[in-house]
Tab-separated table of C-alpha atoms and ligand atoms in Angstrom:
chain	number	residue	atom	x	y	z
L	1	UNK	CA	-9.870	94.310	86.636
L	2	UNK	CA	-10.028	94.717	82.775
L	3	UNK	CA	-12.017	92.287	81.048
L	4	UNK	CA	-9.972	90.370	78.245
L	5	UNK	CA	-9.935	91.136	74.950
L	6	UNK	CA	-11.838	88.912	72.628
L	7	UNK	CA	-10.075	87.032	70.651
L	8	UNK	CA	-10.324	86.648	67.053
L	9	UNK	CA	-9.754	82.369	67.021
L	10	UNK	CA	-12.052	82.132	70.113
L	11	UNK	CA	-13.994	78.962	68.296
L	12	UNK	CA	-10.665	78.034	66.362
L	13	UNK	CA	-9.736	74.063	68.007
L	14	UNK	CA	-6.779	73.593	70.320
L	15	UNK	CA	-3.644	72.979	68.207
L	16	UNK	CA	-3.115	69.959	66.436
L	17	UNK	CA	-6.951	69.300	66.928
L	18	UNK	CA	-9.070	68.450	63.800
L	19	UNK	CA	-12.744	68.440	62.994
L	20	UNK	CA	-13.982	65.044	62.215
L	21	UNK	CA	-15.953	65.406	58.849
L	22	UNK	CA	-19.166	63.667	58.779
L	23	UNK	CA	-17.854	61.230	56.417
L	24	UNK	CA	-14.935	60.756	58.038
L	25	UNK	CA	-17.236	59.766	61.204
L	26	UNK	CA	-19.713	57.849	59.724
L	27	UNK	CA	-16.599	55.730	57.678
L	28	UNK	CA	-15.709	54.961	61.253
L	29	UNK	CA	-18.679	53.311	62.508
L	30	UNK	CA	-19.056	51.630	59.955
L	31	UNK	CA	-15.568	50.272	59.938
L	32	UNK	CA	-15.627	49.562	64.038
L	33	UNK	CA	-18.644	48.565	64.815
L	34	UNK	CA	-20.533	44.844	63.428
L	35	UNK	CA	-23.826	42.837	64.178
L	36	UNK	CA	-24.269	41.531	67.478
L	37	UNK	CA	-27.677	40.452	67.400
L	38	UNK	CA	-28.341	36.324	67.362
L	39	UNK	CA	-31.180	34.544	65.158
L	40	UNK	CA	-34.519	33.425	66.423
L	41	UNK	CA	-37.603	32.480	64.249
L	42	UNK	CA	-40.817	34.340	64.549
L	43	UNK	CA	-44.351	33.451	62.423
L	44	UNK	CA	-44.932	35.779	59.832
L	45	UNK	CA	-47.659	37.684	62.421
L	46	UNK	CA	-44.809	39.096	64.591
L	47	UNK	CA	-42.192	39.418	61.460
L	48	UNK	CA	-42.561	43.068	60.514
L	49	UNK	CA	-40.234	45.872	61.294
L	50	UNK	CA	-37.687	42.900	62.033
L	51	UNK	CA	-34.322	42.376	60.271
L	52	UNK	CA	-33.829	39.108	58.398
L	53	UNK	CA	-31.247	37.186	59.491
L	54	UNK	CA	-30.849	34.788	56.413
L	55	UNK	CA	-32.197	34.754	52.656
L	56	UNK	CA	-35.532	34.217	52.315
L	57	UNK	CA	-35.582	31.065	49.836
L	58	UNK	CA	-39.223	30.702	47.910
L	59	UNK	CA	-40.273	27.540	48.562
L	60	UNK	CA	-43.426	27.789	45.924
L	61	UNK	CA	-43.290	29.736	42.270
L	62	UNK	CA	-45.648	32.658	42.012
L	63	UNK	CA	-47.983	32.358	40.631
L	64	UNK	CA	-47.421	28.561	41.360
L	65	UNK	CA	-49.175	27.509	38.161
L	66	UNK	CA	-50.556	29.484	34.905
L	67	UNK	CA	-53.562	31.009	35.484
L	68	UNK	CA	-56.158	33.524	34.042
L	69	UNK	CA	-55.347	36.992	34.470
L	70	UNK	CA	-59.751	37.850	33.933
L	71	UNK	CA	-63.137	36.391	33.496
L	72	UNK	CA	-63.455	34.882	30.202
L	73	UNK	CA	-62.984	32.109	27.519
L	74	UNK	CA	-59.504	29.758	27.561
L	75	UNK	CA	-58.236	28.066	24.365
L	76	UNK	CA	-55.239	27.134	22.736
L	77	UNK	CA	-52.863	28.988	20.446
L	78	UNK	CA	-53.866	32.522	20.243
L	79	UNK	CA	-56.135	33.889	17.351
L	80	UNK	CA	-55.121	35.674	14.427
L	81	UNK	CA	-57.088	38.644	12.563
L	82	UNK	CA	-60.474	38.715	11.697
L	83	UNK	CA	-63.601	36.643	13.590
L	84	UNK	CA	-63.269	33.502	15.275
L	85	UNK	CA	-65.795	31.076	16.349
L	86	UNK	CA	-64.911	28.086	19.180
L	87	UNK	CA	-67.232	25.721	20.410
L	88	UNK	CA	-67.886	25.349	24.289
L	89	UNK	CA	-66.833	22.333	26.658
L	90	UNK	CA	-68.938	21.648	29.294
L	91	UNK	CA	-67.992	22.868	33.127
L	92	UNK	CA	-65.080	25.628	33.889
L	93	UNK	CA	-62.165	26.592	35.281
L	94	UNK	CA	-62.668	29.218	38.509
L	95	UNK	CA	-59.773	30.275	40.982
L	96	UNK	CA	-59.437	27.016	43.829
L	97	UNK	CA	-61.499	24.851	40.819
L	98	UNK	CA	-59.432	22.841	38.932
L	99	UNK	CA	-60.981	21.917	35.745
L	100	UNK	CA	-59.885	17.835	35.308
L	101	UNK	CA	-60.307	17.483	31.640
L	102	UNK	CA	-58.182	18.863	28.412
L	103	UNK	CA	-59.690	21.229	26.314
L	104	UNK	CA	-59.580	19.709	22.435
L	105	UNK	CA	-57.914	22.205	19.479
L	106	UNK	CA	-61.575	24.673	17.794
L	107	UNK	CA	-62.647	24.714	21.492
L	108	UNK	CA	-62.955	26.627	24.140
L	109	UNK	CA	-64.047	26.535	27.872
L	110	UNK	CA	-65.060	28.932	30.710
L	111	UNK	CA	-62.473	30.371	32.648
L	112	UNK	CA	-62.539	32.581	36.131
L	113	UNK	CA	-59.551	35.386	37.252
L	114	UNK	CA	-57.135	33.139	39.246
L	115	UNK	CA	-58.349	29.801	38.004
L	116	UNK	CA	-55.309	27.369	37.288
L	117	UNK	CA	-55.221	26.936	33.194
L	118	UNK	CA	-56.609	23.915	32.196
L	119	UNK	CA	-54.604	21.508	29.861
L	120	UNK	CA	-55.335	22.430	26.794
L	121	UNK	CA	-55.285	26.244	27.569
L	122	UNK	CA	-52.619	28.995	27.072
L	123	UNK	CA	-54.815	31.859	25.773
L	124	UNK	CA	-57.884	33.686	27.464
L	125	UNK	CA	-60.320	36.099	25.426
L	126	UNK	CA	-62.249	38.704	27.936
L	127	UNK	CA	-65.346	38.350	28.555
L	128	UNK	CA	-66.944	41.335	27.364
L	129	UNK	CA	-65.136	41.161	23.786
L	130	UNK	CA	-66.935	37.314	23.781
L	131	UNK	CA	-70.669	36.689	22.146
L	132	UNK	CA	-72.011	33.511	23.270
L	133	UNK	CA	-74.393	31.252	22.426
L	134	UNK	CA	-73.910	27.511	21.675
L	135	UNK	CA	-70.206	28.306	21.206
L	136	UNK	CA	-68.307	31.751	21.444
L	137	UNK	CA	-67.352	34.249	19.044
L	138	UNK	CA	-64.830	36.777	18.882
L	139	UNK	CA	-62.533	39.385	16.858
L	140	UNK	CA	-58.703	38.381	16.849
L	141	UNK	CA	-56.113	39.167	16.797
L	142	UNK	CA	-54.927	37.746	20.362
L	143	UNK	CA	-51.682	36.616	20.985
L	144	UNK	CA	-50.642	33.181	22.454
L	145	UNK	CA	-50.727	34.260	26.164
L	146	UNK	CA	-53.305	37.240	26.322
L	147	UNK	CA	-54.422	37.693	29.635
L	148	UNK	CA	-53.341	34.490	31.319
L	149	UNK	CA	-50.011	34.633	33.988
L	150	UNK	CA	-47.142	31.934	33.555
L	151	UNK	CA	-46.246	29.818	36.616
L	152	UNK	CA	-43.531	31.855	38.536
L	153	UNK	CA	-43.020	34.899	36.416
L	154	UNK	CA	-43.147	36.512	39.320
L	155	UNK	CA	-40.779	34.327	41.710
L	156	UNK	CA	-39.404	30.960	40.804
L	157	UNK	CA	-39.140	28.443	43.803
L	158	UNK	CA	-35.983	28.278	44.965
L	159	UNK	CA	-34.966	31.965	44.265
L	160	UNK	CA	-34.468	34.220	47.091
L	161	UNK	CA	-36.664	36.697	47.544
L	162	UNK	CA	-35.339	39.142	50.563
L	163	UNK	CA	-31.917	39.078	51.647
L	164	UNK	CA	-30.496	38.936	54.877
L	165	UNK	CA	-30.507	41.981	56.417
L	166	UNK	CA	-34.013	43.303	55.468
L	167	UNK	CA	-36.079	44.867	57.525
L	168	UNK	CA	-39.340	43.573	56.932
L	169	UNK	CA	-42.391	45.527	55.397
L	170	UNK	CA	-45.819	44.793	55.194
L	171	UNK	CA	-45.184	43.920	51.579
L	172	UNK	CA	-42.772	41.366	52.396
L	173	UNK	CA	-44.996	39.659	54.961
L	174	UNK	CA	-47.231	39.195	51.444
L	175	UNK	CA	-44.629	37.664	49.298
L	176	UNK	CA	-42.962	35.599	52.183
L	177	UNK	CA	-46.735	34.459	52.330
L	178	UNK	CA	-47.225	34.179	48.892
L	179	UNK	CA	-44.086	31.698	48.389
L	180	UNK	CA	-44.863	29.480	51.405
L	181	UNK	CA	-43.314	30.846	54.086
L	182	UNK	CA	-44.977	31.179	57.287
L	183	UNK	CA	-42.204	31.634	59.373
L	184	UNK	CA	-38.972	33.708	58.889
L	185	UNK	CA	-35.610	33.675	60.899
L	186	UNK	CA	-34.813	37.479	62.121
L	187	UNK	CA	-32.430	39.298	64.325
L	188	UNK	CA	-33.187	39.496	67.724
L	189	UNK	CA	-34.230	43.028	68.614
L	190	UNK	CA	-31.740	45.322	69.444
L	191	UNK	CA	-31.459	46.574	73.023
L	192	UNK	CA	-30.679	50.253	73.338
L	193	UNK	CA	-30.498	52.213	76.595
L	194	UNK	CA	-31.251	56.122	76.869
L	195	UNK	CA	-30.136	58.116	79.353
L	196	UNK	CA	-29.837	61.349	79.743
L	197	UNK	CA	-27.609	63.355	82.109
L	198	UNK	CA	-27.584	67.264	83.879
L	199	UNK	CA	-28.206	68.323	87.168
L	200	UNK	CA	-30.386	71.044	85.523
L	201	UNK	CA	-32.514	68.337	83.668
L	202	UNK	CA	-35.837	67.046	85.661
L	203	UNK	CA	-38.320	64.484	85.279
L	204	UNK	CA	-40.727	66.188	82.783
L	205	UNK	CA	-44.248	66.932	84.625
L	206	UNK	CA	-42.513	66.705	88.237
L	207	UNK	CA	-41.451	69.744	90.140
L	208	UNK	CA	-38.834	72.259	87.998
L	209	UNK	CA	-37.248	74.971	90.389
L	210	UNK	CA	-35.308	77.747	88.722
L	211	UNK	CA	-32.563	77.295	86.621
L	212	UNK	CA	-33.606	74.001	85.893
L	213	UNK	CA	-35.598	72.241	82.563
L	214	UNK	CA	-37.439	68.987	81.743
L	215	UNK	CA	-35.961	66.294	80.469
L	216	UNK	CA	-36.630	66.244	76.277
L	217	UNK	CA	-34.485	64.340	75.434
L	218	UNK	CA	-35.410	60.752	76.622
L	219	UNK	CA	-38.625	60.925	75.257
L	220	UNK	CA	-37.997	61.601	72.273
L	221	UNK	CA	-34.804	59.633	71.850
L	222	UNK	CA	-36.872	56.209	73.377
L	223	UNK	CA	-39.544	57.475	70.736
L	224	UNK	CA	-37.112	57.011	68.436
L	225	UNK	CA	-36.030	53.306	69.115
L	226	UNK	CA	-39.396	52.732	68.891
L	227	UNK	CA	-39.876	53.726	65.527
L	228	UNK	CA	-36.673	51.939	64.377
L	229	UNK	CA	-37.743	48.424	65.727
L	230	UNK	CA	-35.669	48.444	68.714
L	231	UNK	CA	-35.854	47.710	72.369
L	232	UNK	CA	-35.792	50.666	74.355
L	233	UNK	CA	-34.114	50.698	77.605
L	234	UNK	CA	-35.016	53.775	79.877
L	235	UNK	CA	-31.814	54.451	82.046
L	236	UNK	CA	-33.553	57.213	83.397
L	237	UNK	CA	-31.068	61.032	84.447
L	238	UNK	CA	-28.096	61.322	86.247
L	239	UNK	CA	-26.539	64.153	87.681
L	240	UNK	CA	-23.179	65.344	86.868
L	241	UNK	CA	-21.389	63.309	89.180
L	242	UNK	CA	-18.808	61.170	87.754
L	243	UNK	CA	-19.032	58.030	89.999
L	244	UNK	CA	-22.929	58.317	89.980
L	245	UNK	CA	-22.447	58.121	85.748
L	246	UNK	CA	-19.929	55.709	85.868
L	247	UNK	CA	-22.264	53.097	87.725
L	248	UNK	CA	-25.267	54.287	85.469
L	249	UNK	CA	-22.963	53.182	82.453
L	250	UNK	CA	-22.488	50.430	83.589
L	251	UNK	CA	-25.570	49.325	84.625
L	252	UNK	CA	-26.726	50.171	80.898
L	253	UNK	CA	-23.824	48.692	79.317
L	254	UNK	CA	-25.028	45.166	81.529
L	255	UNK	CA	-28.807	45.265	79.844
L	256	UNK	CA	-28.719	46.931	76.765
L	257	UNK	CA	-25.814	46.480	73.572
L	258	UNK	CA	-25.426	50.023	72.968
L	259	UNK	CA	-25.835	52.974	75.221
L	260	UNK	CA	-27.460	56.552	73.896
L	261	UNK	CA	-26.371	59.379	76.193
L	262	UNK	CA	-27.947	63.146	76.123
L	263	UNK	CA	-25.506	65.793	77.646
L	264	UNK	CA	-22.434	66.110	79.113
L	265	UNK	CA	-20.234	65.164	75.485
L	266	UNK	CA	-18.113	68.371	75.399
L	267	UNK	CA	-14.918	69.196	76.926
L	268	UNK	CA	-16.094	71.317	79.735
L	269	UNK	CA	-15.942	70.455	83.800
L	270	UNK	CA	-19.141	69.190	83.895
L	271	UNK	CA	-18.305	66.707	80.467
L	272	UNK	CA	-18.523	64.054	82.327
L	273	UNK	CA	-19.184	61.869	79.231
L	274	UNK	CA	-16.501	62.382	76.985
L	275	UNK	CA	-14.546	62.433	80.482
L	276	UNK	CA	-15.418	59.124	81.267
L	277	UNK	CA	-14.995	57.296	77.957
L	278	UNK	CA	-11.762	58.979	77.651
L	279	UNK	CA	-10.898	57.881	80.939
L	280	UNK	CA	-12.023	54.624	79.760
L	281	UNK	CA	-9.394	55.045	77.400
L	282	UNK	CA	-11.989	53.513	74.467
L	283	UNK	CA	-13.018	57.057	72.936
L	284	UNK	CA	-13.368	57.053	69.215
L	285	UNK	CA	-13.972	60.510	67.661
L	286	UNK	CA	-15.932	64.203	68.678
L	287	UNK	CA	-16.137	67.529	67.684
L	288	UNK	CA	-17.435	66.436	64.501
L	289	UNK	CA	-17.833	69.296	62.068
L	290	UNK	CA	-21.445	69.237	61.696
L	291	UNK	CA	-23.681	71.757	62.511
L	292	UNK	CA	-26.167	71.304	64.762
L	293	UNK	CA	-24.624	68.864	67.170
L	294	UNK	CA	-21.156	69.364	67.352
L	295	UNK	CA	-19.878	67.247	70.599
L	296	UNK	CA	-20.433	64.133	70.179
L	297	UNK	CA	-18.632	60.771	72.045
L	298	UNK	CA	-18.332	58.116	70.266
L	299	UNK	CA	-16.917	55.471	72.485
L	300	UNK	CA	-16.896	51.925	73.964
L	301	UNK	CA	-18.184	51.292	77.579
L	302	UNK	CA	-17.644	47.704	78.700
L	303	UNK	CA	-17.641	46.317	75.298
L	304	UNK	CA	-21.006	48.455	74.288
L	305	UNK	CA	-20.804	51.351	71.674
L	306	UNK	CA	-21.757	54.289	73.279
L	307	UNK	CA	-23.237	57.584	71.444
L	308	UNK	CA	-22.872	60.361	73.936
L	309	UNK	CA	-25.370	62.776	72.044
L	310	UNK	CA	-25.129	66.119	72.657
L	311	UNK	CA	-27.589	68.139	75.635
L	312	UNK	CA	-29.135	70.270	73.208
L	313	UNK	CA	-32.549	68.277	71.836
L	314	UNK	CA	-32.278	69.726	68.046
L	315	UNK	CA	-28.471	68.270	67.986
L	316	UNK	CA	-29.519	65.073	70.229
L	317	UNK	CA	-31.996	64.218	67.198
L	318	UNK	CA	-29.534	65.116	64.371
L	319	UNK	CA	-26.366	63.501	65.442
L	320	UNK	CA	-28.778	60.558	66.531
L	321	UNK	CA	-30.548	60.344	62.742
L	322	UNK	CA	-26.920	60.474	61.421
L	323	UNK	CA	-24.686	58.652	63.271
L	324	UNK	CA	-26.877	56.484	66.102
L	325	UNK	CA	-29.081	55.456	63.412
L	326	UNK	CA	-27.281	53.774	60.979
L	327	UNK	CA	-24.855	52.701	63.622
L	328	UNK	CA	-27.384	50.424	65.308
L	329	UNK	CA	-28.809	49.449	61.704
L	330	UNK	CA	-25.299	47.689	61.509
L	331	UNK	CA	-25.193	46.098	65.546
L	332	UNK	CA	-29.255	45.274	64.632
L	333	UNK	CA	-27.896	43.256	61.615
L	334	UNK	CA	-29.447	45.505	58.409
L	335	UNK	CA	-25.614	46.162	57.314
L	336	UNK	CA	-24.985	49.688	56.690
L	337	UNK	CA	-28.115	51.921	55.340
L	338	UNK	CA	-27.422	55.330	54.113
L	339	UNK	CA	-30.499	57.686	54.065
L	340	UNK	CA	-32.048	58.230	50.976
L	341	UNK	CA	-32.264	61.933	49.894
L	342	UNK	CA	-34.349	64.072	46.933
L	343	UNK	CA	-32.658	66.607	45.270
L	344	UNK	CA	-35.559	69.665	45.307
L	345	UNK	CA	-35.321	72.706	45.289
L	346	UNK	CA	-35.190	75.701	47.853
L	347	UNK	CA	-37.904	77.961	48.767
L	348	UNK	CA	-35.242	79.814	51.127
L	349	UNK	CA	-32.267	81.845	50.878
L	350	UNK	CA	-28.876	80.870	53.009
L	351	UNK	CA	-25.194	81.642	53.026
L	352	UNK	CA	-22.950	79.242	54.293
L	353	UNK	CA	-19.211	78.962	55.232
L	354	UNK	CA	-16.987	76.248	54.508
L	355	UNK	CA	-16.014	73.508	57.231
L	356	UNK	CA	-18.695	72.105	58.585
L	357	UNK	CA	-21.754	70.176	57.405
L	358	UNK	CA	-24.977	71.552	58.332
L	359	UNK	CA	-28.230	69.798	58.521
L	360	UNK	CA	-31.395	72.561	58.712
L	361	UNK	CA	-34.954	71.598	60.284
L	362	UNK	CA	-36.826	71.542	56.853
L	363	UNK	CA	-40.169	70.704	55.067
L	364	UNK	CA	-41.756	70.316	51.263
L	365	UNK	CA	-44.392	72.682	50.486
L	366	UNK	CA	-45.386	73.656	47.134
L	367	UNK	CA	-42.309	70.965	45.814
L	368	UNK	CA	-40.039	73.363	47.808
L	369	UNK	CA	-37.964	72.593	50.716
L	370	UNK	CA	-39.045	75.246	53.722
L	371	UNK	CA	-36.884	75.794	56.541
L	372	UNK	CA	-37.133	76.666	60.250
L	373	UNK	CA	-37.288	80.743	60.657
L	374	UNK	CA	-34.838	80.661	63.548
L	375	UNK	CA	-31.897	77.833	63.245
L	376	UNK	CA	-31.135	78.005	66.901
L	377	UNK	CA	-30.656	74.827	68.268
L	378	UNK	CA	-32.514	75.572	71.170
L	379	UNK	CA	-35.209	75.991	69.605
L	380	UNK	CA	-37.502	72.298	70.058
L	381	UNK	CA	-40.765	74.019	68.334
L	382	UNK	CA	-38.445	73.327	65.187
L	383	UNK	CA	-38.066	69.800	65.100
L	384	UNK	CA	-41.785	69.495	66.153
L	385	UNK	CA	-42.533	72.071	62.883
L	386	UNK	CA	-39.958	70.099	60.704
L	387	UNK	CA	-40.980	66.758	58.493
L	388	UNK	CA	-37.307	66.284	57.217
L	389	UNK	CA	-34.093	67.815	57.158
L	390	UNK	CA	-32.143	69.967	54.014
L	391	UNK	CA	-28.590	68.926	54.110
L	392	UNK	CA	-26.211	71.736	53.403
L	393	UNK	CA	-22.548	70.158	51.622
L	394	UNK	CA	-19.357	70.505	54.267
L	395	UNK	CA	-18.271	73.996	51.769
L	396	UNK	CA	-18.938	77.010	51.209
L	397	UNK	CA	-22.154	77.197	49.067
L	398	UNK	CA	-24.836	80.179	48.715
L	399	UNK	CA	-28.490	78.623	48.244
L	400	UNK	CA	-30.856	81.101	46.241
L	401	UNK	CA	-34.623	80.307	46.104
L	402	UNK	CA	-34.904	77.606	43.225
L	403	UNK	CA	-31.411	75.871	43.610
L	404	UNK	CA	-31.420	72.472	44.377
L	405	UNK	CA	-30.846	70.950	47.788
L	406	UNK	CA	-30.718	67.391	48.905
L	407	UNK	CA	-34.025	66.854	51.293
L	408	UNK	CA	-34.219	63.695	53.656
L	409	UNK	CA	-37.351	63.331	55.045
L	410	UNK	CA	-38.013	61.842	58.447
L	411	UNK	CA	-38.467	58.519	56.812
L	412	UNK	CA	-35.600	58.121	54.864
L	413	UNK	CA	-34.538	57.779	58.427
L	414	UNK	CA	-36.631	55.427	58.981
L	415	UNK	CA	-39.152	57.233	61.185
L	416	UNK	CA	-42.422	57.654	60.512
B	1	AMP	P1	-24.704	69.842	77.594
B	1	AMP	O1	-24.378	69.115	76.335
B	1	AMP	O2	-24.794	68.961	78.777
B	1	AMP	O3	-23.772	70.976	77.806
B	1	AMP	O4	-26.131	70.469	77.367
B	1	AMP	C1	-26.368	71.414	76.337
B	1	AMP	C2	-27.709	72.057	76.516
B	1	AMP	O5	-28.736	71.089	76.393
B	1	AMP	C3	-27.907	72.693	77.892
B	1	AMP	O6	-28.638	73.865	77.701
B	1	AMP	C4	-28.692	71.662	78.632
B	1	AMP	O7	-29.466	72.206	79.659
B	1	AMP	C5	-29.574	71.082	77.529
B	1	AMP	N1	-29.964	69.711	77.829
B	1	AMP	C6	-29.153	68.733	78.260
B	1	AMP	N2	-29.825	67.591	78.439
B	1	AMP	C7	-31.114	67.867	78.128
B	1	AMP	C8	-32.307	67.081	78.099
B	1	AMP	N3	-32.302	65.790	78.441
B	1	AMP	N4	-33.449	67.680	77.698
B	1	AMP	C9	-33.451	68.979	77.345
B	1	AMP	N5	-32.362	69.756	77.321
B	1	AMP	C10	-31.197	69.221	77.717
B	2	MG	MG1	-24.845	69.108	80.782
């Protein structure tokens, strides 16, 4: 027997079959898929990393009433050039100390950093620019206003401070605070179930014969949902056996409202992912031209989106930063969230051709993005050695040290 020649269009598609652009992908999602997650109101203490699920209305100004911006002297009107003398009203104004009476024009009367401005006062002079003795004395000039804050000119009452769909910050859980609110209405969590699938792939730390490898995938992908505020569920490995992944499926697609799958998304015999949801009739897109992370399912199981992620780790955690992720942003209620990328530039050299996007392992040093030595997507050390990702344009393009590349660090998708 003669072995075949190799042919020239070995990795050309089937006829008739496209690549899937990234876009094109990702415009799909985002067109398909909607929130599915109901309301439920949580105290401020258990509100952040969740997803608001209706404006956030201030029910108090802030600052709720003028107040003094430092330590010093309150008095009416401002001073113009040149030196100014005010006599001093008894008692003072500190923050939580109202002071009762009204401050007459020519005088002026103590005043602490927060204390509410007593009538009489729009104007404070700092301390340390203030002699005292039986009154004060200063230089002007000092406008009408110096160093004091206006009620609300931060937030009015009544104005809406987050919209629906945030995902709530530490920050927020300060101004929600700050405006009254002690308890917020957010999304339930979103329930997402990993599983991974290969009769090669063992429980990591448990016995590994030849031939076969630890599971990385669920891990890291669990890890993941984590990070993002969502409910993990671990639907553990199944072998490539069609009815055992069918049952798996649909034990996930029972407990969870969407479904992340490792393995088995190609077209080959043992594809028993994209075989299924294409049995299933309900299979949206794959081979998406993207490099790493190629095969990808995107399909419906029993009503639940399901990402069948490619085997390979380094794809799994691309195609699940760019499609799962903002994906389940949308079912989780945040509407659609694109990640935010930084034009810097290269420290490396690369060549690339035209068709498919490519997304390298990458980090800043220096103000430069760094990539990974070997791009294999094998290679797990990579992703580990990686803080971000240099995304490479779906053409042609030759990068030279110093040109600019678009960088998205780990936390513009929203790990970290
Ligand atoms: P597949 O997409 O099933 O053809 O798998 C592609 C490659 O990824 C193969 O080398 C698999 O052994 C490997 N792989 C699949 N699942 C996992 C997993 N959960 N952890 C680590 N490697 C995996
Ligand atoms: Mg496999």
């Amino acid at each position: 027997m003669t072995a075949p020649p190799l042919r020239n269009d070995c990795f050309a598609l089937p006829p008739g079959v496209d690549w899937t652009p990234v876009d094109k992908a990702l415009a799909l999602l985002r067109e398909r898929l909607a929130l599915v997650t109901s309301p439920e109101a949580v105290p401020l203490s258990a509100a952040t990393g969740r997803v608001l699920a209706g404006d956030a209305v201030a029910l108090r100004s802030n600052p709720p009433q003028a107040n003094s911006a430092v330590d010093g002297y309150g008095f009416s009107g401002g001073a113009g050039e040149g030196a100014h003398r005010l006599a001093l009203v008894e008692g003072r104004a500190a923050a939580g100390l109202l002071f009762g009476g009204v401050v007459p024009g020519g005088h002026a009367v103590r005043v602490l950093t927060g204390a509410a401005l007593p009538e009489g006062v729009d104007t404070v002079v700092l301390q340390e620019d203030v002699a005292v003795s039986d009154g004060i004395a200063f230089h002007g000039p000092l406008k009408r206003g110096a160093n004091t804050r206006r009620a609300g000119e931060d937030v009015a009452a009544g104005a809406v401070v987050l919209e629906a769909g945030r995902l709530l910050t530490p920050a927020d859980l300060a101004l929600l605070a700050a405006v009254g609110l002690a308890q917020v209405t957010v999304r339930r969590r979103l329930r997402v179930a990993v599983l991974s699938t290969g009769d090669e792939v063992v429980e990591p730390g448990g016995a590994a014969g030849p031939g076969q490898i630890f599971d990385a995938n669920r891990p890291m992908l669990l890890a993941m949902l984590a990070r993002w505020g969502f409910e993990g569920v671990d639907m553990g490995r199944v072998a490539d056996d069609r009815a055992a992944l069918r049952s798996r499926l649909d034990a996930a697609a029972a407990g969870a409202d969407a479904i992340l799958t490792s393995g088995g998304a190609s077209a080959g015999d043992e594809d028993h992912v994209s075989a299924l949801l294409t049995e299933a009739g309900a299979m949206q897109e794959w081979r998406i031209a993207m490099k790493p992370g190629r095969p990808l399912a995107l399909g419906m199981w029993q009503g639940r989106p399901v990402f069948g992620l490619p085997g390979n780790p380094v794809a799994a955690m691309v195609s699940a930063l760019v499609f799962a992720r903002p994906a389940l942003g949308l079912l989780a209620g945040e509407g659609w969230r694109a990640p935010q990328g930084f034009e810097v530039p290269a420290a490396f050299e690369k060549r690339k051709k035209p068709g498919r996007r490519e997304y390298l392992r990458a980090r800043i040093r220096d103000g430069r993005a760094e990539v990974f030595a070997s791009e294999g997507s094998g290679r797990i050390s990579g992703l580990s050695w990686a803080e971000g990702l240099v995304e490479l344009p779906d053409g042609a393009v030759h990068v030279r040290p110093g040109d600019g590349v678009r960088y998205l660090p780990w936390g513009s998708f929203g790990l970290l």
